Amino acid sequence: MVKIDWKSDRIVFTPTNLYMEYILLSYNSFLKENLDEVQITYGELTYIYNIKYYPGISQRDLAETLFVSEANVAKMVKKLVGKGLVEKRKDENNKSRNILFLTEKGEETFVKINVLTCAWERKITRKLSNEKLFEFKEILYELSKESADM
C-alpha cells in the first residue's frame, strides 16, 4: 500500500478530482477482488445502481445521466439483459423508447453489491463520526449536482 502523507499546504492545493480519483481507484481495486461472486464487472455496476435508483428510466435518460452515448447504453443494457439482471420494456406512452428495470436476479445482485460497497465504505470512513460522514455525503451530493449542470 502506498503511504500518502502530504504536508497540509499540499493537501489544500491538490485538486479535488485527484482525491476523488484515488478513492475510485481504491474502490475499483476492492471490487475487482470481490465482484467475482456476483459475476458483474465494475463498468456494469454504475448501470445497475442507476437502474435500481431510477426504475423505469429510459435508455436515453440513462445515457444523459451517465454522460455516455446512447449506443454505449444500448451495448451495456444488452449485456445486462443477457445476464438476466435487467429487463427492457417498451414505454407504453412512447413505443420507440425502451425503459429499464432490474429483474429479481438484478435486485439480488444489487443487494450483494451494496453489501460489498458498504463494507468498503466502512473501512475507508472508520475514522469519521456518523455526523462527519453524513456531512461529507451531503457535500458530495451537492458537488454531483453542480457537476451535472455543467
Backbone as a ProteinNet text record, in pm:
[ID]
protein_1_A
[PRIMARY]
MVKIDWKSDRIVFTPTNLYMEYILLSYNSFLKENLDEVQITYGELTYIYNIKYYPGISQRDLAETLFVSEANVAKMVKKLVGKGLVEKRKDENNKSRNILFLTEKGEETFVKINVLTCAWERKITRKLSNEKLFEFKEILYELSKESADM
[TERTIARY]
84.8	0	88.2	56.7	130.7	89.8	188.9	160.1	142.3	28.1	0.2	12.1	113.8	140	191.4	99.9	138.2	136.7	212.7	208	74.3	25.9	-107	-119.4	-10.9	-21.9	-44.8	11.2	-11.2	-154.2	-208.2	-345.7	-442.2	-426.4	-515.8	-506.9	-387.5	-369.3	-383.5	-405.6	-426.7	-570.8	-592.6	-730	-818.7	-943.1	-1041.6	-1049.8	-1042.1	-1056.6	-946.9	-828.6	-722.1	-759.7	-815.6	-861.3	-972.1	-1066.4	-1175.4	-1120.2	-1019.6	-959.2	-892.8	-819.5	-757.8	-864.2	-971.6	-1078.7	-1141.6	-1167.7	-1228.8	-1135	-1006.7	-909.9	-907.1	-912.7	-917.3	-1045.2	-1157.5	-1285.7	-1283.8	-1232	-1223.1	-1138.9	-1026	-939.6	-1012.5	-1081.4	-1159.5	-1265.1	-1336.8	-1442.5	-1385.7	-1273.1	-1212.5	-1182.5	-1144.5	-1114.4	-1241.4	-1354.6	-1475.8	-1594.9	-1588.2	-1705.5	-1727.2	-1629.5	-1646	-1770.6	-1803.4	-1917.7	-2050	-2055.8	-2180.2	-2174.2	-2060.8	-2041.7	-2080.6	-2036.2	-2051.2	-1917.6	-1905.2	-1783.6	-1804.6	-1695.3	-1702.9	-1783.7	-1767.3	-1840.3	-1991.5	-2033.5	-2177	-2238.9	-2155.1	-2200.9	-2279.1	-2226.7	-2293.2	-2430.4	-2442.5	-2570.7	-2671.5	-2627.2	-2716.2	-2766.1	-2674.9	-2715.5	-2817.6	-2792.4	-2882.9	-3018	-3020.3	-3149.1	-3225.3	-3154.6	-3219.1	-3279	-3200.9	-3245.9	-3350	-3352.2	-3447.8	-3521	-3602.1	-3672.1	-3762.2	-3756.7	-3835.4	-3763.3	-3635.2	-3557.6	-3543.6	-3549.1	-3530.2	-3381.5	-3349.6	-3209.9	-3151.4	-3229.8	-3182.2	-3151.5	-3242.2	-3219.2	-3099.6	-3081.2	-2965.6	-2836.1	-2836.1	-2718.1	-2685.8	-2788.4	-2766.9	-2717.2	-2772.5	-2732.4	-2586.3	-2541.8	-2406	-2305.4	-2350.3	-2262.8	-2196.4	-2275.6	-2226.8	-2324.4	-2284.6	-2371.3	-2483.5	-2589.1	-2698.9	-2651.9	-2556.9	-2501.1	-2429.3	-2357.6	-2288.8	-2389.5	-2497.6	-2601.9	-2665.3	-2695.2	-2758.3	-2669.4	-2540.6	-2445.1	-2441.7	-2436.1	-2430.5	-2561.7	-2672.9	-2803.8	-2816.8	-2769.1	-2774.3	-2699.1	-2582.6	-2505.5	-2583.1	-2641.2	-2711.9	-2840.1	-2907.8	-3024.6	-2980.3	-2868.3	-2814.4	-2777.3	-2737.6	-2702.9	-2825.3	-2940.9	-3063.9	-3078.5	-3005.8	-3008.3	-3104.7	-3128.1	-3209.6	-3317.3	-3433.2	-3543.8	-3567.7	-3580.7	-3606.4	-3750.2	-3826	-3965.5	-3987.9	-4085.9	-4127.2	-4209.9	-4184.1	-4261.2	-4402	-4503.1	-4641.5	-4683.6	-4623.7	-4657.7	-4577.3	-4468.9	-4382.8	-4313.5	-4370.9	-4323.7	-4180.7	-4126	-3989.5	-3886	-3934.9	-3844.4	-3843.4	-3722.5	-3709.8	-3691.8	-3764.9	-3746.3	-3688.4	-3614.3	-3533.4	-3571.9	-3566.6	-3595.3	-3498.7	-3466.5	-3390.4	-3483.8	-3433.8	-3508.2	-3492.3	-3554.8	-3536.9	-3389.2	-3325	-3181.7	-3101.1	-3142.5	-3076.9	-3090.9	-3208.6	-3231.9	-3142.4	-3131.7	-3045.1	-2898.9	-2859	-2721.9	-2695.9	-2793.8	-2779.7	-2753.6	-2828.3	-2810.7	-2668.4	-2620.1	-2483.9	-2380	-2398.1	-2305.8	-2310	-2428.3	-2443.3	-2376.1	-2384.7	-2317.5	-2166.2	-2112.3	-1968.5	-1930	-2009.8	-1980.4	-1984.2	-2081.8	-2090.2	-1970.2	-1923.9	-1805.9	-1683.5	-1665.8	-1553.2	-1565.8	-1686	-1707.9	-1678.3	-1720.7	-1693.4	-1543.2	-1468.1	-1322.4	-1258.7	-1298.2	-1228.8	-1279.8	-1396.1	-1451.3	-1450.9	-1379.7	-1383.1	-1340.4	-1260.9	-1215.8	-1312.5	-1417.5	-1515.9	-1633.9	-1681.6	-1804.9	-1920.8	-2032.5	-2151.1	-2191.7	-2179.6	-2215.8	-2123.8	-1993.1	-1899.3	-1921.2	-1949.8	-1975.2	-2099.6	-2205.7	-2327.8	-2302	-2227.7	-2193.7	-2111.5	-2016.4	-1933.9	-2020.8	-2115.3	-2204	-2293	-2339.3	-2418.2	-2335.1	-2209.5	-2120.4	-2098.5	-2072.6	-2054.6	-2179.6	-2295.6	-2421	-2432.6	-2402.6	-2407.9	-2307.4	-2188.8	-2088.2	-2135.2	-2199.6	-2252.6	-2357.1	-2446.5	-2549.5	-2485.5	-2388.7	-2321.7	-2249.1	-2181.2	-2106.8	-2200.7	-2318.1	-2416.1	-2472.5	-2473.1	-2528.5	-2428	-2307.4	-2203.5	-2219.9
-118.6	0	123.5	217.3	342.3	430.2	488.4	577.7	719.2	776.4	915.2	997.7	1081.4	1161.7	1297.6	1382.7	1512.8	1619.6	1722.7	1840.4	1910.7	1981.7	2042.2	2142.6	2213.3	2307.4	2234.1	2116.1	2037	1984.8	1949.6	1899.3	2004.6	2127.6	2236.2	2265.7	2257.6	2296.6	2181.7	2062.1	1948.9	1952.5	1940.8	1946.6	1834.8	1866.7	1772.9	1646.1	1662.3	1544.7	1441.2	1484.2	1388.2	1301.2	1362.6	1285.2	1187.6	1237	1150.4	1033.6	1061.6	955.6	850.2	892.1	796.1	708.4	769.8	695.6	595.8	638.2	548.8	436.1	464.4	358.3	253.5	298.7	206.1	122.1	186.8	117.6	15.3	55.9	-33.4	-155.7	-135.4	-246.3	-340.6	-283.8	-363.4	-447.1	-384	-456.1	-565.7	-539.8	-643.8	-769	-750	-864.2	-935	-866	-920.1	-938.8	-887.5	-893.5	-1028.8	-1118.7	-1248.9	-1322	-1307	-1379.2	-1330.5	-1206.4	-1157.2	-1156.1	-1189.1	-1205.8	-1083.8	-966.4	-845.7	-773.4	-681.2	-602.4	-467.3	-399.9	-267	-173.2	-184.8	-99.3	-119.1	-241.2	-270.8	-219.6	-202.1	-160.6	-29.7	71.2	201.6	190.8	108.1	89.7	24.7	-75.9	-144.5	-47.9	31.7	129.1	228	279.9	380.8	323.1	201.7	139.2	107.9	70.5	46.3	176.4	284.1	409.9	481	452.3	515	406.9	323.3	217.5	278.1	219.9	272.2	383.2	402.2	504.1	460.7	555.8	522.8	511.1	443	430.1	567.7	654.6	790.6	868.5	861.7	932.2	874.6	743.3	681	729.9	743.1	795.2	936.7	1019.7	1157.7	1159.8	1074.6	1068.8	1028.5	934.7	880.8	949	1049.5	1122.5	1028.2	935.9	844	846.8	784.6	781.1	679	698.7	601.3	465.6	465.8	339.7	265	338.7	278.2	215	286.7	234.2	110.4	115.5	0.7	-123.3	-104.5	-216.2	-274.6	-186.6	-233.2	-298.1	-239.8	-296.8	-435.5	-452.6	-584.3	-687.9	-650.3	-741.1	-773.9	-671.4	-691.7	-772.3	-753.1	-834.7	-979.3	-998.1	-1132.1	-1204.8	-1130.9	-1189.6	-1207.7	-1164.3	-1179.2	-1079.2	-968.3	-868.4	-753	-726	-611.5	-657.6	-596.8	-620.4	-491.4	-504.6	-390.3	-402	-294.2	-293.5	-172.5	-183.6	-68.5	24.4	151.4	253.2	255.3	238.2	235.9	368.5	478.5	610.8	649.1	578.4	607.8	477.9	408.3	274.6	273.4	390.2	394.1	399.8	414.9	422.8	291.9	252.7	138.3	189.8	127.4	161.6	39.3	65.8	-37.8	-62.4	-190.3	-232.6	-344.4	-356.4	-472.2	-591.3	-706.8	-831.1	-873.7	-982.9	-1035.6	-1067.8	-1128.8	-1157.9	-1027.7	-926.2	-796.4	-733.3	-746.3	-694.3	-766.2	-898	-976.5	-936	-913.8	-871.7	-733.8	-644.3	-510.8	-519.6	-605.3	-619.6	-667.3	-765.9	-816.4	-707.3	-630.9	-521.2	-416.2	-386	-284.1	-327.4	-455.2	-507.6	-489.3	-523.5	-505	-357.9	-273.1	-129.9	-71.6	-112.3	-63.3	-110	-231.9	-282.3	-198	-168.8	-84.4	55	110.9	245.1	250.5	147.8	144.9	143.5	71.9	65.5	202.8	272.5	398.9	515.9	500.3	611.5	581.5	479.8	435.8	544.9	641.2	748.5	866.7	862.1	970.8	937.4	1037	1018.5	1006.2	956.4	946.9	1084	1185.4	1321.7	1371.5	1347.6	1391.7	1315.5	1187.5	1107.7	1159	1187.2	1238.7	1374.3	1460.6	1591.4	1576.2	1484.4	1456.9	1411.4	1322.6	1274.1	1386.4	1473.2	1587.3	1676.8	1699.4	1781.2	1713	1583.8	1510.5	1518.2	1508.3	1518.6	1655.2	1760.9	1896.4	1911.8	1857.4	1863.8	1785.3	1673.2	1591.8	1670	1737.7	1817.9	1930.9	1999.9	2109.8	2060.3	1946.9	1895.7	1850.5	1800.3	1756.2	1874	1992.7	2112.1	2182.5	2133	2199.9	2168.4
0	0	0	-84	-92.7	24	87.4	200.2	148.1	175.2	137.5	264.6	268.3	387.5	342.5	301.5	247.9	355.3	332	419.3	395.7	497.6	488.4	374.2	338.5	226.9	94.6	82.1	-38.8	-42.8	70.6	77.3	24.2	66.9	27.4	-121.8	-179.2	-319	-419.1	-369.8	-459.3	-508.9	-640	-693.9	-637.6	-616.3	-562	-645.7	-777.9	-864.2	-840.1	-796.8	-769	-649	-546	-430.7	-471.2	-551.7	-596.4	-677.7	-758.9	-840	-752	-649.6	-556.8	-490.9	-447.5	-381.7	-478.3	-601.5	-700.3	-740.7	-749.3	-781	-670	-544.8	-431.2	-436.5	-463.9	-472.6	-586.2	-701.8	-816.4	-782.3	-715.8	-676.3	-580.3	-482.4	-387.1	-459.1	-551.1	-622.5	-712.4	-776.9	-861.6	-780.7	-655.6	-568.6	-521.6	-523.9	-461.9	-555.6	-677.6	-766.4	-832.1	-825.1	-889.7	-841.4	-713.7	-660.1	-717	-767.3	-826.4	-979.2	-1034.2	-1178.5	-1260.6	-1215	-1294.9	-1297.3	-1390	-1399.8	-1332.8	-1307.3	-1247.6	-1337.1	-1469.3	-1562.5	-1555.6	-1527.5	-1519	-1389.1	-1289.9	-1157.4	-1160.1	-1227.1	-1232.7	-1297.6	-1399.2	-1466.1	-1371.1	-1298.5	-1205.6	-1098.2	-1041.9	-940	-996.1	-1113.5	-1169.3	-1208.3	-1258	-1291.1	-1162.6	-1057.2	-927.4	-872.4	-875.7	-817.3	-903.6	-1033.7	-1125.5	-1204.4	-1137.3	-1210.6	-1318	-1436.3	-1547.5	-1622.3	-1595	-1666.7	-1812.6	-1902.4	-2044.1	-2073	-2180	-2219.5	-2249.5	-2311.4	-2342.8	-2214.9	-2118.1	-1991.5	-1916	-1924.3	-1860.1	-1924.7	-2057	-2127.2	-2080.5	-2067.7	-2021.5	-1876.8	-1793.6	-1653.4	-1638	-1721.7	-1710.1	-1803	-1878.1	-1970	-2071.9	-2125.5	-2228.2	-2345.4	-2454.9	-2572.7	-2554.5	-2631.9	-2629.1	-2680.1	-2772.3	-2822.8	-2710.5	-2626.7	-2513.3	-2418.1	-2390.5	-2302.2	-2365.1	-2492.4	-2559.7	-2549.5	-2567.2	-2559.5	-2418.1	-2317.6	-2179.8	-2138.1	-2178.8	-2145.4	-2206.9	-2328.1	-2393.2	-2309.1	-2256.7	-2170.4	-2042.9	-1981.5	-1855.7	-1874.9	-1987.7	-2020.8	-2040.6	-2111.2	-2133.8	-2005.7	-1905.3	-1775.7	-1686.5	-1736.4	-1660	-1547.2	-1554.2	-1446.6	-1474	-1601.5	-1641.4	-1737.5	-1723.4	-1815.9	-1892.4	-2023	-2110.5	-2160.3	-2142.7	-2188	-2278.2	-2364.5	-2445.6	-2357.4	-2367.7	-2295.3	-2354.9	-2270.9	-2319.2	-2381	-2334.9	-2386.5	-2510.6	-2535.1	-2649.5	-2689.7	-2785.6	-2823.7	-2879	-2911.3	-2962.2	-2848.3	-2725.5	-2609.4	-2532.4	-2490.7	-2401.2	-2258.9	-2166.2	-2025.6	-1954.7	-1848.1	-1785.9	-1640.9	-1603.3	-1466.2	-1430.6	-1302.7	-1257.7	-1248.8	-1286	-1267.3	-1120.8	-1084.8	-948.9	-924.4	-1023.4	-1011.9	-1002.1	-1075.5	-1069.1	-931.8	-872.2	-736.5	-635.7	-649.4	-559.9	-577.2	-700.7	-729.2	-670.9	-682.2	-624.9	-474.3	-405.9	-260.9	-230.5	-305	-282.7	-307.2	-413.8	-444.9	-334.6	-289	-185.9	-55.5	-21.8	97.9	82.7	-34.2	-59.7	-50.8	-112.3	-114.1	26.9	105.7	243.9	326.2	303.1	374.6	339.8	211.2	168.4	229.1	223.4	276.8	426.4	500.6	644.7	671.3	586.3	603.3	584.1	478.7	449.6	532.9	595.2	673.7	823.4	864	1004.6	1102.6	1058.3	1148	1153.2	1072.2	1070.1	1160.2	1230.5	1307.4	1208.2	1255.3	1169.6	1117.1	1201.7	1161.5	1049.6	1064.3	961.4	830.8	841.3	721	649.6	724	664.4	598.4	666.5	611	483	485.4	367.9	250.1	276	169.7	116.7	205.1	159.3	67.5	102.7	19.8	-115.8	-113.8	-239.3	-326.3	-263.2	-337.1	-404.2	-330.6	-387.2	-501.6	-484.7	-591.4	-713.8	-690.9	-801.5	-879.7	-807.6	-874.7	-955.5	-896.4	-966.2	-1090.5	-1078	-1193.9	-1303.7	-1268.6	-1369.3	-1447.1	-1384.9	-1450.4	-1540.5	-1546.7	-1628.3	-1774.9
[MASK]
++++++++++++++++++++++++++++++++++++++++++++++++++++++++++++++++++++++++++++++++++++++++++++++++++++++++++++++++++++++++++++++++++++++++++++++++++++++

